Coordinates of C-alpha atoms and ligand atoms in Angstrom, one line a residue:
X1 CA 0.0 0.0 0.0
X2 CA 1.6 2.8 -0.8
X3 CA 2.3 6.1 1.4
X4 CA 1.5 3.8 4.4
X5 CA 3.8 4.1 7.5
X6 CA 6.4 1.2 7.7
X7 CA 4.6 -1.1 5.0
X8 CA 6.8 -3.5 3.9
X9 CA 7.3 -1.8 0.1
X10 CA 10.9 -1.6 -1.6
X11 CA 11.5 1.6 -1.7
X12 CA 11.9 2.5 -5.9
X13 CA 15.3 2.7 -7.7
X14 CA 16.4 6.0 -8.0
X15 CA 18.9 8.8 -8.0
X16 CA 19.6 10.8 -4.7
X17 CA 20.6 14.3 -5.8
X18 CA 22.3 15.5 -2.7
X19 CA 22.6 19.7 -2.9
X20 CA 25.3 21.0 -0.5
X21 CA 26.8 18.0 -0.9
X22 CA 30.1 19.5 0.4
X23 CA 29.0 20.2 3.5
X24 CA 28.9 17.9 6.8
X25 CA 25.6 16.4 7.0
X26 CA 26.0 14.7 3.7
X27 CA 29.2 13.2 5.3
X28 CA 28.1 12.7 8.7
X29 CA 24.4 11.4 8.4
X30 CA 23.2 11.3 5.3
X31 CA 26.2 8.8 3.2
X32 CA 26.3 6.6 6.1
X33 CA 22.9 6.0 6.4
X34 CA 22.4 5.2 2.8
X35 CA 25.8 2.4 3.3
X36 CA 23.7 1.6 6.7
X37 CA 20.5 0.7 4.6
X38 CA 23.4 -1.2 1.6
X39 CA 24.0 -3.0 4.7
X40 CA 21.0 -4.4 5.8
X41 CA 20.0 -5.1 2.2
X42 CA 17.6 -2.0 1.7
X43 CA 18.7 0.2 -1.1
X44 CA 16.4 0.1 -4.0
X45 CA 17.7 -2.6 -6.9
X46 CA 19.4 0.3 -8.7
X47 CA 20.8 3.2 -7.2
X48 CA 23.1 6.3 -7.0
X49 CA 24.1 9.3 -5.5
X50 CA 24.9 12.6 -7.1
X51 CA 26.5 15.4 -4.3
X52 CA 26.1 18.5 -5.9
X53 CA 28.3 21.7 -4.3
X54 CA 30.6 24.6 -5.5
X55 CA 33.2 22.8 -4.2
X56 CA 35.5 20.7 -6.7
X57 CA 36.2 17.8 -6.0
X58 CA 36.7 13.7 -7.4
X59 CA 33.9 11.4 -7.4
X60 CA 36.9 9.6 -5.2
X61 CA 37.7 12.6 -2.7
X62 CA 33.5 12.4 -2.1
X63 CA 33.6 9.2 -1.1
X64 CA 36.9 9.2 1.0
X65 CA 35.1 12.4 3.3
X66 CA 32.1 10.1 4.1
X67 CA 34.3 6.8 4.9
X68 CA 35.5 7.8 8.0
X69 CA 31.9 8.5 9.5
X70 CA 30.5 5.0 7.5
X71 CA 33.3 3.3 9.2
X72 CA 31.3 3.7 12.7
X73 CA 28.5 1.4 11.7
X74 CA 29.3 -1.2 13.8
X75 CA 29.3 -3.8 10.6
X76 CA 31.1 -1.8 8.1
X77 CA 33.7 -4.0 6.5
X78 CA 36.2 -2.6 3.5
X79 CA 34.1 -5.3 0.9
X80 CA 30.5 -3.6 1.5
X81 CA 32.2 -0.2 1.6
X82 CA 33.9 -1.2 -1.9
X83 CA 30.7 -2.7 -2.8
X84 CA 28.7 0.7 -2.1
X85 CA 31.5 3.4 -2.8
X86 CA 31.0 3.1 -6.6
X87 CA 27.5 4.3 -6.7
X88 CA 28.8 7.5 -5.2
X89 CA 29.1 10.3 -7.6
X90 CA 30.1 14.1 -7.6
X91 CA 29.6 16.9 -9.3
X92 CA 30.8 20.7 -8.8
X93 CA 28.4 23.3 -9.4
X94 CA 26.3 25.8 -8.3
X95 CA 22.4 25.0 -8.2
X96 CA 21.0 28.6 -7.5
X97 CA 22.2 29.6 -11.4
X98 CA 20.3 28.6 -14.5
X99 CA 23.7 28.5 -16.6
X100 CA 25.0 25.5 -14.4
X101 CA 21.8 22.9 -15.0
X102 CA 22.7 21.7 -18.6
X103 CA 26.0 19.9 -17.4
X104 CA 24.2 19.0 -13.9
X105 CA 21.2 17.3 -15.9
X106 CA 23.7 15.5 -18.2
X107 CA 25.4 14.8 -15.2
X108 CA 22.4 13.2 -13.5
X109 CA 21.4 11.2 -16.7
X110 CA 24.4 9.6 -17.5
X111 CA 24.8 8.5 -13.7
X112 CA 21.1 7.0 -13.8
X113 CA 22.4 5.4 -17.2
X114 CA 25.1 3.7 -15.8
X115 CA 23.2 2.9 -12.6
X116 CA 20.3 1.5 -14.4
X117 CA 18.3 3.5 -12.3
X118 CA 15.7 4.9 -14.8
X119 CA 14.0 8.3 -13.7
X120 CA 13.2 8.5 -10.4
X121 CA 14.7 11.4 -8.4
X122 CA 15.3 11.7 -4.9
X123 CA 16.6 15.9 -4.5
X124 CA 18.1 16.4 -1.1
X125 CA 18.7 20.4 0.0
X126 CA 21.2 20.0 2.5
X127 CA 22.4 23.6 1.9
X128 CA 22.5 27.0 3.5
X129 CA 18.4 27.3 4.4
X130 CA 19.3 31.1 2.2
X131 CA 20.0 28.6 -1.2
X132 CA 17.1 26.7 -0.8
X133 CA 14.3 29.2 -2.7
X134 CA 16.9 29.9 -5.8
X135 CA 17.3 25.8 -6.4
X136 CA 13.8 25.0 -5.9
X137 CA 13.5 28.0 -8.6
X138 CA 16.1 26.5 -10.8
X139 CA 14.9 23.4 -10.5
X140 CA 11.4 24.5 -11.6
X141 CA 13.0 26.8 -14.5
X142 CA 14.9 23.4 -15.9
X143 CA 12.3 21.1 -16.6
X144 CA 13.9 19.2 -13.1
X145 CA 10.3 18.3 -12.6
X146 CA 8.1 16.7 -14.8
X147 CA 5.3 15.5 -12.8
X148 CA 2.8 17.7 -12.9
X149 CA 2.0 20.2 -10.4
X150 CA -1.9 20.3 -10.0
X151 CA -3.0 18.2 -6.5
X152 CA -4.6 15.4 -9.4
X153 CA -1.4 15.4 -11.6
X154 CA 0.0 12.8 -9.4
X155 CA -0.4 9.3 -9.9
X156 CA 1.3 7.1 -7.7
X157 CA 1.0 3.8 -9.6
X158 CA 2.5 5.9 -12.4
X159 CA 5.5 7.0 -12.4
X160 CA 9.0 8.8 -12.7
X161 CA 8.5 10.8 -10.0
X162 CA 10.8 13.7 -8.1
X163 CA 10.4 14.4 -4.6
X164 CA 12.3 16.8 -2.6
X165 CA 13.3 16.3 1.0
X166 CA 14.2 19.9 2.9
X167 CA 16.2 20.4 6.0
X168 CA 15.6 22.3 8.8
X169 CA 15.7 25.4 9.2
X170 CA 12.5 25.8 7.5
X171 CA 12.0 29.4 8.0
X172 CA 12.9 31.3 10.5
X173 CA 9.4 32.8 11.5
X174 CA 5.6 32.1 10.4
X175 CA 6.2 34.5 7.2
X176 CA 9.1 32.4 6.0
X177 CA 8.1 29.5 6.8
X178 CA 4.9 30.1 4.4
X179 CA 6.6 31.9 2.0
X180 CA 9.2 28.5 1.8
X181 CA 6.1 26.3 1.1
X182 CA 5.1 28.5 -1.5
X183 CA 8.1 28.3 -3.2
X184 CA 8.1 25.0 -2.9
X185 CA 4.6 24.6 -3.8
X186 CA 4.9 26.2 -7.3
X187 CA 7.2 23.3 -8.6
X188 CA 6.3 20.5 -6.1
X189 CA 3.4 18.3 -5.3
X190 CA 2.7 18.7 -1.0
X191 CA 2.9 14.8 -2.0
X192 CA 6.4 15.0 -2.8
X193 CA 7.7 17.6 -0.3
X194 CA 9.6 16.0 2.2
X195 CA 10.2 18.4 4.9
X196 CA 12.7 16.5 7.6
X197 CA 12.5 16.4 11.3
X198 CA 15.4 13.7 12.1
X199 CA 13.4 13.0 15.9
X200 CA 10.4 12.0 14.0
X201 CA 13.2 9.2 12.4
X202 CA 14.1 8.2 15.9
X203 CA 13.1 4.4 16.3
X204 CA 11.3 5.6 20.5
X205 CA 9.6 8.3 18.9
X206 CA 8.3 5.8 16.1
X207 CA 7.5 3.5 19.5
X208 CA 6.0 6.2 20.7
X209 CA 3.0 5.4 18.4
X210 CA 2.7 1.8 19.1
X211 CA 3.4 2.3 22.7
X212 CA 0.0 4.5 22.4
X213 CA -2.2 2.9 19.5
X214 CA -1.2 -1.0 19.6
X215 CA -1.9 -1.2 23.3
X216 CA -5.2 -0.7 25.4
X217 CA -4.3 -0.3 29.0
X218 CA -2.6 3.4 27.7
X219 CA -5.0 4.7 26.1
X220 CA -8.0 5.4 28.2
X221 CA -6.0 7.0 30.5
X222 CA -4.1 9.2 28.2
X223 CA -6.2 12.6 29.5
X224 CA -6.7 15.2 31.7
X225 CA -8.4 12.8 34.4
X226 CA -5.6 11.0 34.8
X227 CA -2.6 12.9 33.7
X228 CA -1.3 16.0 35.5
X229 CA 1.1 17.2 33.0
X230 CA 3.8 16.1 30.3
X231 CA 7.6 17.0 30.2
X232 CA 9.5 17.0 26.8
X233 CA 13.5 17.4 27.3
X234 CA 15.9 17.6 24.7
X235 CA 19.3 18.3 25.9
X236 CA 23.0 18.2 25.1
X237 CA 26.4 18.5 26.6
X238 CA 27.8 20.1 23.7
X239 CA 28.0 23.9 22.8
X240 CA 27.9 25.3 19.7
X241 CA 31.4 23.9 18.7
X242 CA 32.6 26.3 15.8
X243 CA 29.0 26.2 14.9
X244 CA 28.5 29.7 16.4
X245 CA 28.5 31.7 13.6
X246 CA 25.4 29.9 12.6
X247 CA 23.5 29.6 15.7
X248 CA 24.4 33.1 16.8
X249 CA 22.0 34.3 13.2
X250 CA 18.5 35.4 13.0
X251 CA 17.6 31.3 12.9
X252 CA 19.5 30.4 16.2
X253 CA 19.1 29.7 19.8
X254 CA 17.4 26.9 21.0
X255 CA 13.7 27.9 20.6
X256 CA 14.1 28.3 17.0
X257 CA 16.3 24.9 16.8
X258 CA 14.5 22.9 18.9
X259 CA 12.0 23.5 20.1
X260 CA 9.6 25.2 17.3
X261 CA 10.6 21.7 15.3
X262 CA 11.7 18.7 17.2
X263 CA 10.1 19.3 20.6
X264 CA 7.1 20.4 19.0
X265 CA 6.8 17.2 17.0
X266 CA 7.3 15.4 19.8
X267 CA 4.6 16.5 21.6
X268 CA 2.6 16.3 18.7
X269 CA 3.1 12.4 18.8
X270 CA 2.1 12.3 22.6
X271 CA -1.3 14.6 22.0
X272 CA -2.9 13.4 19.2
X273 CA -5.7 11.6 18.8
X274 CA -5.7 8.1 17.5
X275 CA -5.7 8.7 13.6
X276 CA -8.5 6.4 11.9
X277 CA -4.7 4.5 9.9
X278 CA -1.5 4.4 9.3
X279 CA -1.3 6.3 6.9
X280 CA 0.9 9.6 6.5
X281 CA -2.8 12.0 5.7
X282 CA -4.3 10.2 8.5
X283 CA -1.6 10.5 11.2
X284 CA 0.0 13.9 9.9
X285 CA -4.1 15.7 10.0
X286 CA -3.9 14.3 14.0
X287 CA -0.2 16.0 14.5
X288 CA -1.7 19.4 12.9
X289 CA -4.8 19.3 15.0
X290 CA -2.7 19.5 17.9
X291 CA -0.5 22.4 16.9
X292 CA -3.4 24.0 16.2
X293 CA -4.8 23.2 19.5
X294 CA -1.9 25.0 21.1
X295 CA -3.0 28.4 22.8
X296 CA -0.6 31.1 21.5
X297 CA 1.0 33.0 24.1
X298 CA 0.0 37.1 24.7
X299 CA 3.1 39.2 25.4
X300 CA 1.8 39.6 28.8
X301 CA 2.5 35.6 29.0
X302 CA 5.5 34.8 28.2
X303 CA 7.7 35.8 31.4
X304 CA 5.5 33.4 32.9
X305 CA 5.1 30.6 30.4
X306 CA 9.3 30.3 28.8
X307 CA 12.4 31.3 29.9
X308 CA 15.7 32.0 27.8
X309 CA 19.1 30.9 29.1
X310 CA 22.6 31.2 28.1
X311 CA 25.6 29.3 29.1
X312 CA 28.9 30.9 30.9
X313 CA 31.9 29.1 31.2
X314 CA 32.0 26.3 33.1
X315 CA 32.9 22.1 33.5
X316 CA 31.7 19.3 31.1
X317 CA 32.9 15.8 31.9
X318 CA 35.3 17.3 33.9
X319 CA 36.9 19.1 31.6
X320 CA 36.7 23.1 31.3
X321 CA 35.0 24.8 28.5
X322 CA 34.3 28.1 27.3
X323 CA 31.2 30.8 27.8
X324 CA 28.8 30.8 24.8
X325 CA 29.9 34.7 24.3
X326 CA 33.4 33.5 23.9
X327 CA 33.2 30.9 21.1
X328 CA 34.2 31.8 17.5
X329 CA 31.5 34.0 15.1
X330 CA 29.2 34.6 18.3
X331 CA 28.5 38.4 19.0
X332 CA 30.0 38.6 22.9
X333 CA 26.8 40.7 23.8
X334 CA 24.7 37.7 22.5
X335 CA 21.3 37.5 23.3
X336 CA 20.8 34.1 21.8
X337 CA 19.4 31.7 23.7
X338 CA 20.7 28.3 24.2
X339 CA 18.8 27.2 26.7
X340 CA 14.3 27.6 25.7
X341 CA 12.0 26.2 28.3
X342 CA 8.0 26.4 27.4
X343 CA 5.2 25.7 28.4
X344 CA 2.3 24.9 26.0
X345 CA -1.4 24.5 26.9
X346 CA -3.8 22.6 24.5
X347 CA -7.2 23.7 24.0
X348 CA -8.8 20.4 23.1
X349 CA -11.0 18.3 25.3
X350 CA -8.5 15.5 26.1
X351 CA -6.0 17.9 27.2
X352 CA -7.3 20.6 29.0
X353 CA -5.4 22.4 31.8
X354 CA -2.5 19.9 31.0
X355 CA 0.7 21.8 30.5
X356 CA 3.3 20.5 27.9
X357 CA 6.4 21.4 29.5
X358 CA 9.4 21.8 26.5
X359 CA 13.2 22.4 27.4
X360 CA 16.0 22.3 25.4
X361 CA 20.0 23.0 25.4
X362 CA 23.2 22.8 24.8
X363 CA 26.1 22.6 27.4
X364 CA 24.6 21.3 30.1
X365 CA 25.0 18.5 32.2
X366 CA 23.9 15.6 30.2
X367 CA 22.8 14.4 26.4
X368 CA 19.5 13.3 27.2
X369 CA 16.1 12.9 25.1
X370 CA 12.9 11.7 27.3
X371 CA 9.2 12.3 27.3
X372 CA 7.5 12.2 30.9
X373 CA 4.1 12.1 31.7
X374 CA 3.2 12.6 35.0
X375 CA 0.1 11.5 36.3
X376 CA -2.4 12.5 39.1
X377 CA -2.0 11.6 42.8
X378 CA -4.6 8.5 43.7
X379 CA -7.4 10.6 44.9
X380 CA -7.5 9.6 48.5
X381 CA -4.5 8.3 50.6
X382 CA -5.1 5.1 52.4
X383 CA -1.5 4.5 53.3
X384 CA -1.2 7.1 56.1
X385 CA 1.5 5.1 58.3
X386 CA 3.8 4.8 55.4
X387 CA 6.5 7.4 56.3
X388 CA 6.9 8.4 52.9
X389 CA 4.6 10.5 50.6
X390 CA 3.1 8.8 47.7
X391 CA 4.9 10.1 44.5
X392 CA 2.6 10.2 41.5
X393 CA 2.7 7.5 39.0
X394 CA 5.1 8.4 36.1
X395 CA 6.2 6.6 32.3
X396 CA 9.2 8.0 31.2
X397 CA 9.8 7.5 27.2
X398 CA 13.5 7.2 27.1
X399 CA 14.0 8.9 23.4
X400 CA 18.6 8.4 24.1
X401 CA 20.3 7.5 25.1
X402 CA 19.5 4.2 26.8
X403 CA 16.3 4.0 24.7
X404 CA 13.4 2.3 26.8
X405 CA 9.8 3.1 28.8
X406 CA 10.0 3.0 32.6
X407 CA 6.8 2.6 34.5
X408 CA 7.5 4.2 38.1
X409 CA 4.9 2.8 40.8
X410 CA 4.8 2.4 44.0
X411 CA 5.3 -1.0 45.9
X412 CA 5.5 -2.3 49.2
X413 CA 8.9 -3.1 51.0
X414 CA 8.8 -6.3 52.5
X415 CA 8.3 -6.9 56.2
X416 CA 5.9 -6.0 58.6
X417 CA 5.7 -2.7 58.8
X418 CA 3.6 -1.1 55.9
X419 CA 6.7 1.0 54.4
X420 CA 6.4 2.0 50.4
X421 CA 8.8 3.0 47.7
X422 CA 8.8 4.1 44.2
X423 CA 9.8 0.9 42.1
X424 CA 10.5 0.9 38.5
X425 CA 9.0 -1.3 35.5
X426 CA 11.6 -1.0 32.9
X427 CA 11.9 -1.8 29.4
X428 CA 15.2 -1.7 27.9
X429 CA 15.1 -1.3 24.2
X430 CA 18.6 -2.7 23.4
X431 CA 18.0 -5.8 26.0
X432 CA 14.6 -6.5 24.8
X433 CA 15.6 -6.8 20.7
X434 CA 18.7 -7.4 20.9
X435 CA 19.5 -4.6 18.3
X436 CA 20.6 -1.0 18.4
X437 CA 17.9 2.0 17.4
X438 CA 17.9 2.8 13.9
X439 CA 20.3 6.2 12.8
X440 CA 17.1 8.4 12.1
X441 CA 18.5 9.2 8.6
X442 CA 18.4 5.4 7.3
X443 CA 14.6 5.5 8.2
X444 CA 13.9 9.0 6.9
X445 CA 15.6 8.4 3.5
X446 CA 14.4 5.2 3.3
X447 CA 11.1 6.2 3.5
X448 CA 11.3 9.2 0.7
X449 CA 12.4 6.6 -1.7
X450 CA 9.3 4.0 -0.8
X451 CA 7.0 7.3 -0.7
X452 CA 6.1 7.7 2.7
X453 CA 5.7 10.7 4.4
X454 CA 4.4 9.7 7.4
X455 CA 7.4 11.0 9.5
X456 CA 7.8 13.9 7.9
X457 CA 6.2 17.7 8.3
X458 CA 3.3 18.6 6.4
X459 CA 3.0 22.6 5.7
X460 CA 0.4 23.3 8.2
X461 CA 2.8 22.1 10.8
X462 CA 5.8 23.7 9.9
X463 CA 3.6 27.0 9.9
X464 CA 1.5 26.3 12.8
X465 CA 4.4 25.6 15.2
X466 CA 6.4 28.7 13.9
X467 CA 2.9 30.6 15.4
X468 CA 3.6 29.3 18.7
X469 CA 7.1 29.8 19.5
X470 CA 7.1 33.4 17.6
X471 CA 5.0 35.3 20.2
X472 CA 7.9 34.2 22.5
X473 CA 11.0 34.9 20.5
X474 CA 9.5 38.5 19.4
X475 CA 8.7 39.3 23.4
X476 CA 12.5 38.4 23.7
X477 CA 13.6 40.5 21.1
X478 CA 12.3 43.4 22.4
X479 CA 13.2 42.8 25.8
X480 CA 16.6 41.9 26.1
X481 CA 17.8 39.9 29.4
X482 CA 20.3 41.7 31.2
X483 CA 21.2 38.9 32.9
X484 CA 23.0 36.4 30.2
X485 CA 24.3 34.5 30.4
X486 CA 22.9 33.0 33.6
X487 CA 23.8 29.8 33.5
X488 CA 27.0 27.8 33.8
X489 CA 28.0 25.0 31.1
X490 CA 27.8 21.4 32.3
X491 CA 24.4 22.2 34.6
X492 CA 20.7 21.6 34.3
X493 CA 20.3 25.5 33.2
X494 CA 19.2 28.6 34.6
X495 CA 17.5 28.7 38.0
X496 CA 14.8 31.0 36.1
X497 CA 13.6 27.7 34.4
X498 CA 13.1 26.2 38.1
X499 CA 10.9 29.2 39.3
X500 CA 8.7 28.8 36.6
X501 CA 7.9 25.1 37.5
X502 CA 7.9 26.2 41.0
X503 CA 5.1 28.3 40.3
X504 CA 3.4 25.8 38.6
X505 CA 4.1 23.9 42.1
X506 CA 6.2 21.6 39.6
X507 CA 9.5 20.7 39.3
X508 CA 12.0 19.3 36.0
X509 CA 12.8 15.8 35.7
X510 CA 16.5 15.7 36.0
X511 CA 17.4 12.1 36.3
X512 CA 20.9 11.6 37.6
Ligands
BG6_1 C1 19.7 19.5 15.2 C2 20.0 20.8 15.8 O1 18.5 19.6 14.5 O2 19.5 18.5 16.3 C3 21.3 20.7 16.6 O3 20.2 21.8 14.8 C4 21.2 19.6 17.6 O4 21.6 22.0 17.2 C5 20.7 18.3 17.0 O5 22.5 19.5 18.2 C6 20.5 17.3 18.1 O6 20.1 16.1 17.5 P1 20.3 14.7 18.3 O7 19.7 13.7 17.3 O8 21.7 14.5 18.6 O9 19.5 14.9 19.5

């Protein structure tokens, strides 16, 4: 069935036109997640790569930058890399002018030649987000698209077809964002936009579903009347690592990074309503109907509903490293924020007075991905002569590391005393399957070549959770925090972001 989230269907020979090929997601994620999938026997029959950048360079020095990263899968072996390396190809040129298509399209047809790949294309913008509206152009201007581009022109049983997958940043505010998809929408199909979100790849957030839908002891409690509120954390130990120069622009910090796409998404997954199938309409209308759900904050809200937070110099795995302010291409009066904690409410009937409580940073004390729902206390205590307090009953979704679900209740120490403690129901990914979590990008890509865009953004999401983060990151912008940075690297962030759960009489799930 096609479009239809993890159907069995070989994904289509093709060619993957990578542009920004130069740069290091192409050498990092995406090239060793296409050898990943040559490894576990799930390219398409015939296939090949094309990087496309400015930058000259061999078919040969291409495939020597991405070795070093294959080389981590834990079953490369110089045969399957020999094996794969061939259908590697390069070419230098520069995709945002008109004069440089005719060599790139004989390029691409003499690779798909010698591949035996026929005319399916996979484009790939892994560029500058600035680059991506003149290729889109281009490739609209050069005939790079020949399905049609009317919502009947495409028919899936019939094809060539050309999708286009698109990185994040997608925009860096509502107006962008929109304007992007318009852009994009006057040479593509919405069926064959591919907007990415690599944590919608990640095999837990994938569980995430099952964990919800496949099972019916979740479900009925997955409310208001049971749950008191939902934590999302996405955090790093890393800084911005010669990155600065980027994260320091007009689409840095960590609300525009994280958490307007990959926290968002996340909580999307945990909201939405059970979609009537599988299929990428069916759960993608559910993830939209939560984002527009989400009650936009008023200026008058924000100081009480997000805080900002920067990083000073401080001590990661015991080792020193430097203030935000001091690393290379940041402005040392930055105001960017690399630490974003928000709160979102959801106007729907299921989630009602339920905060969503979304964090996210870099450089601080531990790389950690976890969802936590928190639920109610029992409504009357029985258990008065236990010394302890009941805690609340809690699942935590492990997203990494250690990938797993953890059911925290509360049991009964043996003896004769009546004496209780939080236990812990654990399920260890890893243990369980034998088998390590799937690199997000071998599931994404994999998926654009079979068709399905289950786990990837439709336009109304991309726009809708750029209008719930933006009321935040204006009120920022005109009120600048004297107080940055305020907190110090290698901790759980600035004490602000505590205050603001302890008014909710809340506190953050920092596991140790
Ligand atoms: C990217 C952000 O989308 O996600 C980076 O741009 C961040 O700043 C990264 O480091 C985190 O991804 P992961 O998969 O390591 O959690």
């Amino acid at each position: 069935m096609p479009n239809n989230m993890k159907s069995n269907d070989k994904p289509d020979s093709c060619v993957i036109v990578i542009f920004g090929a130069s740069g290091d997601l192409t050498k990092r994620k995406l090239i060793p997640s296409l050898y990943h999938l040559h490894l576990t026997g799930q390219l398409p029959e015939h296939f090949a790569v094309l990087g496309v950048s400015r930058t000259e360079m061999s078919d040969d020095d291409f495939r020597a930058r991405a070795l070093e990263f294959a080389k981590k899968d834990e079953h490369y072996s110089d045969e399957t890399w020999s094996e794969f390396a061939p259908m590697l190809h390069y070419h230098a040129g520069d995709s945002t002018k008109g004069a440089d298509y005719g060599p790139l399209k004989e390029r691409i047809t003499r690779v798909a030649k010698d591949h035996r790949v026929g005319e399916n294309r996979l484009y790939y913008l892994s560029m500058a987000p600035q680059l991506y509206e003149p290729t889109i152009v281009q490739l609209g201007n050069n005939d790079m698209v020949t399905e049609g581009k009317a919502w009947c022109s495409i028919n899936r049983e019939s094809r060539p077809w050309q999708r286009i997958v698109v990185e994040k940043p997608f925009g860096q505010d509502p107006e962008s964002a929109a304007h992007l998809n318009r852009v994009l929408g006057r040479v593509f199909e919405e069926e064959s936009i591919y907007r990415i979100d690599h944590y919608l790849g990640k095999d837990t957030v994938q569980n995430l579903l099952v964990f919800r839908f496949a099972n019916a002891i979740f479900e009925p409690i997955w409310n208001r009347n049971y749950i008191d509120h939902v934590q999302v954390t996405a955090i790093e130990t890393v800084g911005v690592e010669g990155r600065g120069g980027y994260y320091d622009s007009p689409s840095g910090g960590a609300m525009r990074d994280m958490i307007q796409s990959h926290l968002l998404q996340v909580m999307g997954v945990v909201a939405m309503e059970p979609p009537v199938s599988m299929t990428a309409d069916d759960i993608r209308v559910q993830k939209t109907q939560v984002l527009k759900a989400a009650r936009i904050p008023k200026a008058g809200d924000v100081q009480n509903i997000a805080v900002r937070g920067q990083y000073g110099p401080g001590q990661i795995n015991g080792k020193g490293v430097p203030g935000y302010r001091e690393e290379k291409g940041v402005d040392p009066d930055s105001q960017t924020d690399t630490y974003a904690a928000m709160a979102v409410y959801l106007d729907t009937w299921r989630w009602q007075g339920v905060p969503f409580y979304l964090r996210s940073g870099k450089a601080l004390a531990k790389k950690l991905t976890e969802i936590v729902i928190y639920f109610k206390p029992t409504p009357h205590t029985l258990f008065r002569e236990s010394r302890k307090a009941l805690t609340p009953n809690q699942i935590v979704i492990n997203v990494q590391p250690n990938e797993g679900i953890r059911l925290r209740f509360e049991g009964q120490v043996p003896g004769t005393k009546m004496n209780i403690k939080s236990v812990v129901m654990d399920f260890d990914y890893a243990q369980q399957f034998q088998a390590k979590p799937a690199e997000a990008y071998a599931t994404l890509l994999h998926d654009a070549m079979r068709g399905d865009q289950s786990l990837y953004k439709h336009r109304d999401e991309i726009e809708q959770a750029w209008k719930v983060v933006q009321p935040v990151l204006d009120y920022w912008k005109e009120n600048p925090q004297d107080d940055l940075p305020n907190y110090a690297a290698g901790t759980w962030g600035p004490s602000s972001s505590d205050v603001m759960m302890a008014r909710d009489n809340r506190h953050w799930h920092n596991p140790v």
